[in-house]
Coordinates of C-alpha atoms in Angstrom, one line a residue:
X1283 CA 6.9 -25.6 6.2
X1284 CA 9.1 -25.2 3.4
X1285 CA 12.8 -24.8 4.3
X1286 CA 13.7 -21.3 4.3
X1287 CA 17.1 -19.8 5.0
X1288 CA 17.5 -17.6 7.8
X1289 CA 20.5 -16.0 6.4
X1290 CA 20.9 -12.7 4.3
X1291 CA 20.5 -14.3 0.7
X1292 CA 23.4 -11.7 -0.5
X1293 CA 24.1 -13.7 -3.9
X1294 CA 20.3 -13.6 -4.5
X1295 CA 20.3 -9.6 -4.1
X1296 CA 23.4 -8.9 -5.8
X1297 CA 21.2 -11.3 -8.8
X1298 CA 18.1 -9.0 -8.4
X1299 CA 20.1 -5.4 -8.7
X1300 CA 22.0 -6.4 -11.8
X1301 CA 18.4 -7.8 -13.2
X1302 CA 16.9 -4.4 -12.0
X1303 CA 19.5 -2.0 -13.1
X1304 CA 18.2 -1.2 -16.5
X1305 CA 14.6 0.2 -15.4
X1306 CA 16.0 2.2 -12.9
X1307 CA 18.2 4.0 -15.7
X1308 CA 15.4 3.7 -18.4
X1309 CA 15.4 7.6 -18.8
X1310 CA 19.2 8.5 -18.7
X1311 CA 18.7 5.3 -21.8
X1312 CA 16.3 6.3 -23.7
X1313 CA 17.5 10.1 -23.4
X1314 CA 20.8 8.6 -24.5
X1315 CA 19.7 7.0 -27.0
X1316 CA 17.4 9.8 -28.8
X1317 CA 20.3 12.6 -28.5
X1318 CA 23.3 10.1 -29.6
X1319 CA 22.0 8.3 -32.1
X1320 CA 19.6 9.4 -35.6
X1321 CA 16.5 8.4 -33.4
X1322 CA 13.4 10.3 -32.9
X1323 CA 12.3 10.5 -29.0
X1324 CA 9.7 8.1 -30.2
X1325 CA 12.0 5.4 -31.4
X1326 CA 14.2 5.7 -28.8
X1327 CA 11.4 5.6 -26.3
X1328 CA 10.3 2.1 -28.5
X1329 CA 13.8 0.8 -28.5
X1330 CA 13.7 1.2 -24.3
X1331 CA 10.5 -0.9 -24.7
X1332 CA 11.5 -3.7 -26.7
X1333 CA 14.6 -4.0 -23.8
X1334 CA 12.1 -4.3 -21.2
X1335 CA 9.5 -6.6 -22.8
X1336 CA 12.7 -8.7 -23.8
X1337 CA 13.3 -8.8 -20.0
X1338 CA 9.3 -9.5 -19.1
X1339 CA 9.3 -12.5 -22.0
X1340 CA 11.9 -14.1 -20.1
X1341 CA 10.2 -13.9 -16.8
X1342 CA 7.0 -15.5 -18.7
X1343 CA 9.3 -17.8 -20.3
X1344 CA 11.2 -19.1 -17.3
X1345 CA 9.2 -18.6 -14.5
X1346 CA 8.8 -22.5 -14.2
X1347 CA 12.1 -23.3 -15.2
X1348 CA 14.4 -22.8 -12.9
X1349 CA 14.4 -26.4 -10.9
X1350 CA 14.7 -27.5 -14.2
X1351 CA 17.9 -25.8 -15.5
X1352 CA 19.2 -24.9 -11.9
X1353 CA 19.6 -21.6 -10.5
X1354 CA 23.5 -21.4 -10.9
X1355 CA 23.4 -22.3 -14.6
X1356 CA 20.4 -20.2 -15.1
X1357 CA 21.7 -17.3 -13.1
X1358 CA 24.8 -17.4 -14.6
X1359 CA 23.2 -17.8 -18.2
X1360 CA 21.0 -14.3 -17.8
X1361 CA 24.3 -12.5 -16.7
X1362 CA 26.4 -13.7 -19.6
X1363 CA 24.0 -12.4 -21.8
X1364 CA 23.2 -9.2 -20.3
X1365 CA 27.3 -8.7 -20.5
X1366 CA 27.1 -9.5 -24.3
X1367 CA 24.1 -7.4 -25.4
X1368 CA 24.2 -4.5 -23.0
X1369 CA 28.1 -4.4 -24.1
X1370 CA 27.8 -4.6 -28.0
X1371 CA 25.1 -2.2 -27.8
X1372 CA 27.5 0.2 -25.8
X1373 CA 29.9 0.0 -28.3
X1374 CA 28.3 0.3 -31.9
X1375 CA 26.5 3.1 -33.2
X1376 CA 24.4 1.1 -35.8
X1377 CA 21.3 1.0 -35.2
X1378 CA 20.4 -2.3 -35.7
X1379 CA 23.2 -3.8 -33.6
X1380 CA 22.1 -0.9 -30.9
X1381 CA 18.3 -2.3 -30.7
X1382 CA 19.5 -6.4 -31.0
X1383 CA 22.1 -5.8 -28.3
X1384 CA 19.3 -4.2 -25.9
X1385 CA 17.0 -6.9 -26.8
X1386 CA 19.3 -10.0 -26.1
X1387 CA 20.8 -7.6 -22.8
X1388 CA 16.7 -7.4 -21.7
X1389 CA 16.4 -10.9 -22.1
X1390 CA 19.9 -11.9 -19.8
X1391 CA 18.5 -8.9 -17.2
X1392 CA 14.6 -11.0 -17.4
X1393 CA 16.7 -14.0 -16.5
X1394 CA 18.5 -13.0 -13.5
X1395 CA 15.6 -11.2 -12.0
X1396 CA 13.3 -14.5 -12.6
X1397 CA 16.1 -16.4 -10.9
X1398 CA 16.5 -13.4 -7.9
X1399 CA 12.6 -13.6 -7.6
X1400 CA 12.5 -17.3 -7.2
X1401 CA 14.8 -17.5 -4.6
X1402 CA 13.9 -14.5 -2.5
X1403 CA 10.4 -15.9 -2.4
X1404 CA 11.5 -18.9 -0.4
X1405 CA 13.6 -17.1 2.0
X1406 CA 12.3 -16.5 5.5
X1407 CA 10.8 -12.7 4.9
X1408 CA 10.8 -12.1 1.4
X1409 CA 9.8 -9.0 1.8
X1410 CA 13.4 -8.1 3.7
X1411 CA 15.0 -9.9 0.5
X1412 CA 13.2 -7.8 -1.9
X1413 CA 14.1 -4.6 0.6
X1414 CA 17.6 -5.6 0.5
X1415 CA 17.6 -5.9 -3.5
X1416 CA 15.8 -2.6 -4.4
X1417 CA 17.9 -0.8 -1.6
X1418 CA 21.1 -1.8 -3.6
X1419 CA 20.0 -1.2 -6.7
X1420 CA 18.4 2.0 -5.8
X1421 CA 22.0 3.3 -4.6
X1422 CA 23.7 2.1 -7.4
X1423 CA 21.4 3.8 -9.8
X1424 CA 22.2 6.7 -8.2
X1425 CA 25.7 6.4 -8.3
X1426 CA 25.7 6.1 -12.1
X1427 CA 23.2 8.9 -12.6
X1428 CA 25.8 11.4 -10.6
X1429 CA 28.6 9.5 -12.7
X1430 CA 27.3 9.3 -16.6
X1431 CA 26.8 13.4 -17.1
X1432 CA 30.8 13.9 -16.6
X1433 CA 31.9 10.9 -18.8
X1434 CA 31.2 12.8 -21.9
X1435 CA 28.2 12.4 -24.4
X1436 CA 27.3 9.4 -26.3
X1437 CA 24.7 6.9 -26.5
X1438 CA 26.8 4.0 -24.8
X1439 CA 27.3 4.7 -20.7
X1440 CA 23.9 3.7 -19.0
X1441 CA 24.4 0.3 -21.4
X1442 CA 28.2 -0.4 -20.4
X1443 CA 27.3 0.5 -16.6
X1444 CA 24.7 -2.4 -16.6
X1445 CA 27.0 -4.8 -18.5
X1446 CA 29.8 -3.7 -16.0
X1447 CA 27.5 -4.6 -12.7
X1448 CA 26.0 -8.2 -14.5
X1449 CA 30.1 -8.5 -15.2
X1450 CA 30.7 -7.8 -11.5
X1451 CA 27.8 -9.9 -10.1
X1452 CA 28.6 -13.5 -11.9
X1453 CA 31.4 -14.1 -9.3
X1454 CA 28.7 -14.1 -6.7
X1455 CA 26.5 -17.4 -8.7
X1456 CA 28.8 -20.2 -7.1
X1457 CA 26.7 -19.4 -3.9
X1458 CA 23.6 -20.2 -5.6
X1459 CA 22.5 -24.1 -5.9
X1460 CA 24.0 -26.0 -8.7
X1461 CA 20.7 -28.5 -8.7
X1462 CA 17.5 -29.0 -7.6
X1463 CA 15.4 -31.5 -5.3
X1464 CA 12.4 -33.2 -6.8
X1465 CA 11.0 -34.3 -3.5
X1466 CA 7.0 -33.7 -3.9
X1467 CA 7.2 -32.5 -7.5
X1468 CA 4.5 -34.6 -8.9
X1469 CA 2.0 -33.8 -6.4
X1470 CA 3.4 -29.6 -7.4
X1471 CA 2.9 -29.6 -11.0
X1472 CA -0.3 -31.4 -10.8
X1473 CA -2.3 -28.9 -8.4
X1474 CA -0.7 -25.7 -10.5
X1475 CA -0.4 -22.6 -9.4
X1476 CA -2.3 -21.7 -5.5
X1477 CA -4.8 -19.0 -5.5
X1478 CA -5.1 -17.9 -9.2
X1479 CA -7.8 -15.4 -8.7
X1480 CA -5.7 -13.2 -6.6
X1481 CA -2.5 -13.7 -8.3
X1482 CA -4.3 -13.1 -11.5
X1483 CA -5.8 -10.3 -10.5
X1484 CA -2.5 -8.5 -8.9
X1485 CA -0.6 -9.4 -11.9
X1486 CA -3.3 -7.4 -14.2
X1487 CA -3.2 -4.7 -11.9
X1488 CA 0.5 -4.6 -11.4
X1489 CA 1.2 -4.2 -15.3
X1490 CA -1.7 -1.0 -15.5
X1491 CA 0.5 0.3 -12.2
X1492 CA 3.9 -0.3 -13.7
X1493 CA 2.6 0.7 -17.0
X1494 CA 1.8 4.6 -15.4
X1495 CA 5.0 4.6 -13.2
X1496 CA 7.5 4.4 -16.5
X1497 CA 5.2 6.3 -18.9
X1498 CA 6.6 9.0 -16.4
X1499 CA 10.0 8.1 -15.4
X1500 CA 10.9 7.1 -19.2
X1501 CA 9.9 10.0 -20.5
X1502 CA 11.3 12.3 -16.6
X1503 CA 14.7 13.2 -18.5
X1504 CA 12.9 15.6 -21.5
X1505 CA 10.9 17.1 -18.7
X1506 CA 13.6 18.3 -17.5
X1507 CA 15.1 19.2 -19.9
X1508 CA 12.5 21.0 -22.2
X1509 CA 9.7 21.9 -20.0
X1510 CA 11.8 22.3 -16.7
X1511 CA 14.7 24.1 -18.4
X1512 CA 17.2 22.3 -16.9
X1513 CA 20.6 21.2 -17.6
X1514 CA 21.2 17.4 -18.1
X1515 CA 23.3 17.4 -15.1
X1516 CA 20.8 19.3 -13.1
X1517 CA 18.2 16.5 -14.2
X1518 CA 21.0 13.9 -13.2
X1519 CA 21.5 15.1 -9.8
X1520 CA 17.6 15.0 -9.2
X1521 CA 17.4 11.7 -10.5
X1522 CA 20.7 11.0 -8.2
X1523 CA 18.6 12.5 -4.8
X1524 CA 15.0 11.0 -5.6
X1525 CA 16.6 7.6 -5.9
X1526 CA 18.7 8.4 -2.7
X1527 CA 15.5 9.1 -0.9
X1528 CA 14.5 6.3 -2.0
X1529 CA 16.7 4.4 -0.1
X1530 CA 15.6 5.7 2.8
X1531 CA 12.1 5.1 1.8
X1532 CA 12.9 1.0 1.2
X1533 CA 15.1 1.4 4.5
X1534 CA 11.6 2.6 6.6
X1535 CA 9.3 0.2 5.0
X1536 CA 12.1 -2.6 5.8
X1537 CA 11.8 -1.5 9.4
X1538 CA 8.2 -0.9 9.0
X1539 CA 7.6 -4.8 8.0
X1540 CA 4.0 -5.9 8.4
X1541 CA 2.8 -3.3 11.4
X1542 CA 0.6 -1.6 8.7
X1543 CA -0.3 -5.2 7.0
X1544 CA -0.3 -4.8 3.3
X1545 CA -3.1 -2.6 2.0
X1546 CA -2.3 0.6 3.8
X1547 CA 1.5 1.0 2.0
X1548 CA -0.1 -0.6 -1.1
X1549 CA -3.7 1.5 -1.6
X1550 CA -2.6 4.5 0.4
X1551 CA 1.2 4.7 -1.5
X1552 CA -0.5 4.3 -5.1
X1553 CA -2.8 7.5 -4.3
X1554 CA 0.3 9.5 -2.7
X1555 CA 2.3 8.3 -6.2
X1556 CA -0.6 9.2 -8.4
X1557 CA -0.5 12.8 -6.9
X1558 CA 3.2 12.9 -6.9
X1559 CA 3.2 12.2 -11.2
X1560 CA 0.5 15.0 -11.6
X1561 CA 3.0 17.7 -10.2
X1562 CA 6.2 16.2 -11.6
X1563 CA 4.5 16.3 -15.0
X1564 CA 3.1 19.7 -15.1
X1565 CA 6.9 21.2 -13.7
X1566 CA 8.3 24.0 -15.2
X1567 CA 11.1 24.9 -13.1
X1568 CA 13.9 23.2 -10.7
X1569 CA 11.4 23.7 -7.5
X1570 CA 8.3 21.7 -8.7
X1571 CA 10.5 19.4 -10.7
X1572 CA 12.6 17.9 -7.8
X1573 CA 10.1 18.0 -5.3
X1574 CA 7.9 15.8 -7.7
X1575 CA 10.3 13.1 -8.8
X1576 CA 12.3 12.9 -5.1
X1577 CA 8.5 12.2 -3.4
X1578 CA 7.8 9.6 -6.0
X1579 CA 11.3 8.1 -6.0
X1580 CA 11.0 7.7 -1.9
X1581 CA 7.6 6.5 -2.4
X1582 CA 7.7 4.0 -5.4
X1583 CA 9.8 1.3 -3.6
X1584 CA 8.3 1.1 -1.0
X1585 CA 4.7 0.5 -2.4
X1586 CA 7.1 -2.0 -4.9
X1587 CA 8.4 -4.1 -1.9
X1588 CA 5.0 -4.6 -0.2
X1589 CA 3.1 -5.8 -3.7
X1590 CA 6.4 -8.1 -4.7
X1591 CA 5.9 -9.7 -1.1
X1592 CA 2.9 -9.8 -1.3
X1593 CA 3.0 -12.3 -4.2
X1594 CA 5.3 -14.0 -3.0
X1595 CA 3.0 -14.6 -0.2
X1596 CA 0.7 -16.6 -2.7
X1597 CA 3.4 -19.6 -3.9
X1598 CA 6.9 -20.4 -1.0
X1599 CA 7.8 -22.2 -4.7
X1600 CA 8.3 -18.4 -6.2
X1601 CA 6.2 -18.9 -9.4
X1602 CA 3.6 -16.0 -8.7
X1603 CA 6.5 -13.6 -7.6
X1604 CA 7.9 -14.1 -11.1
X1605 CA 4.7 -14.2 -13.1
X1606 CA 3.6 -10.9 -11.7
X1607 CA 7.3 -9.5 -11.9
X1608 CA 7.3 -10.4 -15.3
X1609 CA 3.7 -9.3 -15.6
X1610 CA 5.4 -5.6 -14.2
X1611 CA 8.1 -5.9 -16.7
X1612 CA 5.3 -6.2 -20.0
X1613 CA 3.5 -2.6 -18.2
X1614 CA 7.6 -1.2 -17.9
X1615 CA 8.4 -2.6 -21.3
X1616 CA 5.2 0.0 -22.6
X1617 CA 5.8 2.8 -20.4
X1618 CA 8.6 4.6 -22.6
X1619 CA 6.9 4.2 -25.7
X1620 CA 3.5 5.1 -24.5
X1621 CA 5.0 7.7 -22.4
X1622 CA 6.2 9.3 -25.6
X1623 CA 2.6 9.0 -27.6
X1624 CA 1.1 10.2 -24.7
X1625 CA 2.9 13.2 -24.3
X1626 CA 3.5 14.1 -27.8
X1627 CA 0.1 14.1 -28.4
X1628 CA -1.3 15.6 -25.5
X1629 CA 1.4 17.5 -23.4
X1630 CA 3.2 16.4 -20.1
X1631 CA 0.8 17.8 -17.9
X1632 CA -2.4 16.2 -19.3
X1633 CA -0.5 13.0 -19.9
X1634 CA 0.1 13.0 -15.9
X1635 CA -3.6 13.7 -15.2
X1636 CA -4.6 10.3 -17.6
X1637 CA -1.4 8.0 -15.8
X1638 CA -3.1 9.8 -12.0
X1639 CA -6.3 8.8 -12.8
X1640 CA -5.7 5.4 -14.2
X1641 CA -3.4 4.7 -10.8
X1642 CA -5.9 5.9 -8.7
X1643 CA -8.6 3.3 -10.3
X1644 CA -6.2 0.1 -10.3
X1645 CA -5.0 1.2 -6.7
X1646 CA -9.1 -0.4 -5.6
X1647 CA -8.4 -4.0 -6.6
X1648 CA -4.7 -4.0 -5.7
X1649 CA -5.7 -3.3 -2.5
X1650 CA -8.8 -5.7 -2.1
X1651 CA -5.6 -8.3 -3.1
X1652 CA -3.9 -7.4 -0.3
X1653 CA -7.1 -7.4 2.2
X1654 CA -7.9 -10.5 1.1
X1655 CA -5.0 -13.0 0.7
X1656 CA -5.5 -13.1 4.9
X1657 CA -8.5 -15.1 4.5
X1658 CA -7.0 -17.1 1.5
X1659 CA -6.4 -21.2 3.1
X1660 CA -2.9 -22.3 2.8
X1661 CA -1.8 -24.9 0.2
X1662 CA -0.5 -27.7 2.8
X1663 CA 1.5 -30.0 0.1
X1664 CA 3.6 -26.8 -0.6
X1665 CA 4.4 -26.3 3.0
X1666 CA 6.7 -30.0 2.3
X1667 CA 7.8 -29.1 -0.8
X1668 CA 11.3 -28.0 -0.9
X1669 CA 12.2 -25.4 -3.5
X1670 CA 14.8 -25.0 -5.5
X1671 CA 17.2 -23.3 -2.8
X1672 CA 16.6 -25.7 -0.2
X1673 CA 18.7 -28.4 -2.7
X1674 CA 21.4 -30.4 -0.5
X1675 CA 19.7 -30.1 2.5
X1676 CA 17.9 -33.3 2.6
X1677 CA 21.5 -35.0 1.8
X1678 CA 24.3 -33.4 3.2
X1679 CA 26.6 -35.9 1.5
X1680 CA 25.5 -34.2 -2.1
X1681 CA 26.5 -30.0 -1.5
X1682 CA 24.3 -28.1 -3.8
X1683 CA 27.3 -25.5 -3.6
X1684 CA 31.0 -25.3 -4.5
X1685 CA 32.6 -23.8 -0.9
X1686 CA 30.3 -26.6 0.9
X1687 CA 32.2 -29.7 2.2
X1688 CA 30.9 -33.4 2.1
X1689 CA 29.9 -33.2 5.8
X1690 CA 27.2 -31.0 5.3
X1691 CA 26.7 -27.5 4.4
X1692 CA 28.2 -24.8 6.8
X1693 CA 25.9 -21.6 6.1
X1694 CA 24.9 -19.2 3.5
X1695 CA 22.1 -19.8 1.4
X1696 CA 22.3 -23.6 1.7
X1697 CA 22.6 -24.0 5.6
X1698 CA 19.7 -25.6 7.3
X1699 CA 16.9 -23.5 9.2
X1700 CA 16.2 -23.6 12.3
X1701 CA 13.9 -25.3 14.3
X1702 CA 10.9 -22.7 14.2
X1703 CA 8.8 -22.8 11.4
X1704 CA 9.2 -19.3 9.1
X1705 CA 6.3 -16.9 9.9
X1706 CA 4.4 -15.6 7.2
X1707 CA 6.1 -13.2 4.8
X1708 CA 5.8 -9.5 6.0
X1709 CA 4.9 -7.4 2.8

């Protein structure tokens, strides 16, 4: 069994927030965006794409990478460029700068979550680890969404608040290995990746499924606003409650764990979703508003969790949990723009039948994924190979980390597991 840490993998959750942070605040962004600069809700709902698909192409990019560059370097790589572009794009009003800052910030966000994703998948429950990181970044979401409304208008808040938290997180990346092992890396590449049908078919899936979550939630702020009536603070402190609800949503399906298995949360959660966008969509006042986006909000992360386990269920070395992460980013990169076609061409409330209907079609095969990876046989060679956040165990002499002396590592994410070997992840 692959060596797994036992330990909470803080470092690795602070990583995932600061990569995560920007979809969470895609519609106080794009809303931004639209009212502060000369943008149409279109273009502004395309400039929140090309951030996002800028964050999947790094997950597509890198998603082998990391042994090769090491998780510290790459880590801290993604954060320095999420501080530069998120940061120049908070303080320019040219266009141009505004969309090539949120590019090269998508890009740094892509980078830290492919690291995150890497290492959570080789931790003892992964599914606690990604629990922990959408928890966090749930709550800190919130915070800003209660925060930006009083700090005045402009275009530039939602961008310098992610900036701020990759800023704030880098400290963090001298717990995370400076190198890798190579032990059993021949024998790795050569097989490729373990179970490609399933992890195939749940990345395809998860796109369509993240796709119809933030065709919604990118376009959430101008239903409140024009077809709710509602004051941009009012929509804030909806925003600000459904994400706190969600916390308490990731917080039961982190008690939860594996008591249901994974196709109840997953199957039965994307139907309860799909319901929840048909009456957020066709809102027209405060009442059906907030009761459609706080139900969603509680449910979304939890269903997230289960499925991000769930892959990385399929590979200890991480590489499915970032392809179909970055496979989630590509259907989150489309989800402003085509929430804007779609709704400008056919209303909000028949553009949250089409999303309801398309969930409630990909929520079949998602689930046969999770039903089936039971029966899928296990990939022994993997179970030797170390990954890249087991580096320095085999030789104590060699610390993977800074704060670890010579005679061998004393805890955190490099300290040896015990004796038991790791169950399966719970997701």
């Amino acid at each position: 069994m692959s060596a797994r840490s036992t330990t909470t993998p803080w470092p690795l959750v602070a990583l995932f927030t600061a990569g995560y942070l920007a979809p969470y605040l895609l519609p106080t962004t794009v809303g931004r965006l639209d009212a502060g600069l000369p943008l149409s809700a279109t273009q502004a709902g395309a400039v929140g794409s090309a951030l996002l698909l800028s964050s999947a192409a790094a997950g597509f990019l890198l998603a082998s990478r990391v042994e090769g560059f090491g998780p510290r370097a790459l880590a801290r790589f993604g954060l320095a460029l999420a501080v530069l572009g998120y940061g120049s794009a908070a303080l320019t009003h040219a266009v141009p700068a505004v969309i090539a800052g949120a590019v090269v910030g998508g890009f740094g966000s892509g980078t830290a979550t492919t690291v995150a994703a890497s290492g959570i998948a080789a931790e003892q429950d992964p599914h606690r680890a990604s629990t922990l990181g959408l928890l966090c970044v749930s709550a800190l979401a919130g915070a800003v969404y209660l925060t930006v409304p009083h700090l005045g208008a402009g275009h530039g808040r939602p961008l310098a608040a992610i900036a701020l938290t990759a800023l704030a997180v880098w400290p963090l990346t001298g717990r995370l290995p400076v190198r890798t092992s190579t032990t059993g890396h021949a024998r790795v590449e050569a097989a490729g990746l373990p179970h490609r049908r399933a992890g195939l078919t749940l990345a395809a899936t998860l796109l369509c499924w993240s796709l119809a979550q933030n065709s919604l939630w990118g376009v959430s702020g101008r239903i409140g606003i024009t077809q709710a009536h509602l004051s941009e603070v009012t929509v804030g402190a909806v925003f600000a409650i459904a994400l706190g609800t969600g916390l308490v949503g990731v917080i039961g399906a982190g008690a939860l764990g594996s008591r249901l298995g994974r196709a109840v949360p997953i199957g039965v959660g994307t139907a309860l979703i799909a319901g929840c966008i048909v009456l957020s969509a066709s809102a027209h006042d405060l009442r059906t508003f907030a009761t459609g986006e706080i139900a969603w909000n509680t449910l979304y992360p939890i269903v997230l969790s289960y499925v991000l386990g769930l892959a990385a269920s399929l590979d200890p070395r991480g590489r499915w949990a970032v392809l179909v992460g970055s496979a989630s980013s590509l259907g989150t990169a489309a989800g402003p723009l085509a929430g804007s076609v779609l709704s400008a061409g056919a209303g909000f409330p028949a553009m949250g039948a089409i999303l309801a209907a398309g969930l409630v079609v990909i929520a079949v095969p998602m689930t046969g994924v999770a039903l089936g990876v039971r029966r899928l046989p296990s990939v022994p060679f993997l179970s030797a190979r170390p990954t890249p956040f087991d580096a320095g165990r085999e030789n104590p002499a060699c610390p993977a980390f800074e704060d670890e002396a010579p005679s061998g590592p004393k805890g955190g994410l490099g300290a040896p597991p015990p004796a038991t070997p790791a169950p399966a992840p719970a997701a």
